[in-house]
Amino acid sequence: MVRLFLIHTVCPVSALGTGDSRVLYSRVFGPDEGMLSEQHRELNPEERRLLQRERTAVVARQVRSAVCLSREASGRMLVEVVPSEETLALQEADSGVVRLRAGDPFSEEMSALWLGVQSVGFVLVCEPHENLLLAEGTLRNVTRHCLEHLHMLGQGSEVLLRSNRIDALLSRLLPHGQLLFLNHRFAQSLEKEVVAYMAK
């Protein structure tokens, strides 16, 4: 099961420090009891929300570090993409997996699959027994739709104002955090449904 989907910045933003990352969107799947240690189960809803926010920030920082290391190792320079070239940006995206040890930040061990597209990072946090190839395909599909329909790489992108569209996209492509095995016909049907909704 996927526990968390996250969109955040991976390049320095003028208002942030050099090691910081701004969370643009996050969605937690499933009950959070499985992600809470024994000492955190007695927290009230507000304290749980703050704990979840901190965990999301920890994942974003770890992924940002992984993206920066990957880009330094490859030696590739980032080239700004014009709004119509989102598909090209996705093809050239950096990708990887970060193993999140038990207790850092979740009570259980997790895997964080990430895509670094220009200055934006897309992350799926999965339970360790999940099929990572299937998770990567789902992450690429969700990312493609976000880039194409929400124009997230353009100047002044309003990701925060379009969170309802991302919610709808996730409910179709990642229902309740479950990865879907799709045959060709069902994938085409789902694709048409998503495109029709996002075009509204």
XYZ file of C-alpha atoms in Angstrom:
200
model
C 0.000 0.000 0.000
C 1.075 3.566 -0.682
C 1.083 5.595 2.530
C 1.917 9.074 1.223
C 1.971 11.037 -2.024
C 3.976 14.231 -1.932
C 4.851 17.134 -4.242
C 7.589 19.485 -3.063
C 10.377 21.747 -4.269
C 13.808 20.228 -4.881
C 15.731 23.332 -5.925
C 16.503 26.346 -3.772
C 13.632 28.794 -3.534
C 14.615 32.345 -2.603
C 12.525 32.334 0.573
C 14.007 29.043 1.815
C 17.365 28.091 3.246
C 19.772 25.962 1.222
C 18.712 22.670 2.812
C 14.985 23.349 2.930
C 12.182 22.119 0.739
C 8.658 23.539 0.464
C 5.826 21.017 0.500
C 3.332 21.968 -2.213
C 0.888 19.085 -1.785
C 0.627 15.966 0.364
C -1.933 13.216 0.772
C -1.850 10.449 3.372
C -3.567 7.151 2.564
C -5.056 4.718 5.047
C -5.383 5.019 8.791
C -2.401 6.669 10.408
C -2.448 4.252 13.370
C -0.100 1.923 11.489
C 2.354 4.784 11.064
C 2.248 5.854 14.715
C 4.532 4.469 17.367
C 3.067 3.416 20.725
C 4.017 6.730 22.352
C 2.175 8.774 19.680
C -1.164 6.915 19.781
C -2.518 9.089 22.612
C -2.077 12.362 20.710
C -5.109 14.540 20.017
C -6.069 15.293 16.366
C -4.184 18.599 16.239
C -0.992 17.016 17.598
C -1.355 14.166 15.079
C -1.731 16.681 12.259
C 1.452 18.482 13.358
C 3.301 15.157 13.644
C 2.160 14.201 10.130
C 3.287 17.572 8.815
C 6.739 17.103 10.371
C 7.046 13.590 8.924
C 6.125 14.917 5.486
C 8.806 17.612 5.822
C 11.394 14.970 6.822
C 10.567 12.895 3.709
C 10.780 16.022 1.528
C 14.233 16.894 2.933
C 15.550 13.357 2.429
C 14.261 13.230 -1.147
C 15.637 16.703 -1.866
C 19.074 15.510 -0.720
C 18.805 12.401 -2.925
C 17.798 14.507 -5.954
C 20.700 16.925 -5.398
C 23.194 14.035 -5.074
C 21.821 12.377 -8.207
C 22.111 15.592 -10.202
C 25.626 16.285 -8.965
C 26.726 12.753 -9.832
C 25.243 12.913 -13.346
C 26.754 16.336 -14.039
C 23.753 17.340 -16.150
C 22.706 20.967 -16.187
C 19.037 21.837 -15.731
C 17.513 23.535 -18.740
C 14.323 25.520 -18.233
C 11.369 23.924 -19.963
C 8.723 25.908 -21.812
C 5.119 25.057 -20.857
C 4.469 22.824 -23.894
C 7.460 20.542 -23.211
C 6.313 18.815 -19.993
C 6.636 15.360 -21.590
C 10.284 16.020 -22.463
C 10.956 17.209 -18.912
C 9.430 14.002 -17.524
C 11.582 11.842 -19.821
C 14.709 13.604 -18.550
C 13.635 13.502 -14.899
C 15.946 12.151 -12.236
C 14.505 9.199 -10.338
C 15.387 6.933 -7.465
C 14.384 5.232 -4.247
C 15.173 6.246 -0.675
C 14.865 3.662 2.080
C 13.267 5.228 5.146
C 14.426 3.314 8.210
C 11.979 2.425 10.975
C 11.657 5.421 13.280
C 12.908 7.904 10.655
C 10.268 9.328 10.263
C 7.658 6.514 10.365
C 7.343 3.775 12.979
C 7.815 1.118 10.244
C 10.373 0.920 7.446
C 9.146 2.484 4.184
C 10.396 3.062 0.639
C 10.163 6.509 -0.972
C 10.151 6.478 -4.773
C 10.876 9.881 -6.253
C 10.982 11.766 -9.531
C 12.826 15.087 -9.737
C 11.329 17.086 -12.615
C 13.074 20.439 -12.908
C 12.473 22.160 -9.548
C 9.610 19.896 -8.452
C 9.816 16.516 -6.708
C 7.068 13.880 -6.820
C 7.190 11.138 -4.177
C 5.307 7.947 -3.339
C 6.025 6.486 0.109
C 5.237 2.752 0.015
C 5.310 -0.107 2.443
C 8.503 -2.164 1.955
C 6.778 -5.217 0.443
C 5.124 -3.193 -2.377
C 5.950 -3.850 -6.026
C 8.367 -0.974 -6.727
C 8.136 -1.335 -10.530
C 4.368 -0.950 -10.361
C 4.764 1.974 -7.947
C 7.228 3.666 -10.318
C 4.825 3.293 -13.243
C 2.013 4.786 -11.158
C 4.239 7.654 -9.990
C 5.242 8.453 -13.590
C 1.599 8.354 -14.689
C 0.413 10.657 -11.887
C 3.358 12.997 -12.513
C 2.632 13.132 -16.256
C -0.969 14.143 -15.629
C 0.062 16.772 -13.063
C 2.585 18.284 -15.463
C 0.382 18.201 -18.553
C -2.906 19.361 -17.051
C -1.804 21.583 -14.182
C 1.254 23.102 -15.939
C 3.303 22.803 -12.773
C 6.594 23.784 -14.404
C 5.367 27.171 -15.596
C 5.892 30.487 -13.859
C 3.323 31.228 -11.178
C 1.952 27.698 -11.082
C -0.865 27.556 -8.561
C -0.488 24.004 -7.272
C -1.986 24.853 -3.900
C -5.145 26.205 -5.539
C -5.550 23.084 -7.666
C -5.297 20.502 -4.911
C -8.854 19.307 -5.627
C -7.738 18.271 -9.126
C -4.788 16.362 -7.708
C -7.147 14.691 -5.202
C -9.434 13.605 -8.062
C -6.466 12.331 -10.057
C -5.215 10.269 -7.117
C -8.673 8.851 -6.409
C -8.717 7.431 -9.949
C -5.092 6.336 -10.381
C -4.293 5.419 -6.769
C -7.621 4.638 -5.051
C -7.235 4.537 -1.259
C -3.476 4.157 -1.738
C -3.772 0.865 -3.639
C -1.543 0.326 -6.662
C -3.545 -0.891 -9.661
C -2.508 -3.595 -12.113
C -3.981 -2.280 -15.365
C -4.551 -4.145 -18.595
C -4.331 -2.114 -21.801
C -8.090 -1.637 -22.249
C -8.717 -0.565 -18.648
C -5.699 1.759 -18.768
C -7.110 3.452 -21.895
C -10.540 3.826 -20.270
C -8.999 5.300 -17.132
C -6.850 7.629 -19.244
C -9.933 8.989 -21.059
C -11.731 9.510 -17.766
C -8.802 11.393 -16.249
C -8.287 13.572 -19.349
C -12.010 14.416 -19.467
C -12.015 15.431 -15.802
C -8.809 17.453 -15.963
C -10.052 19.326 -19.060
C -13.036 20.767 -17.108
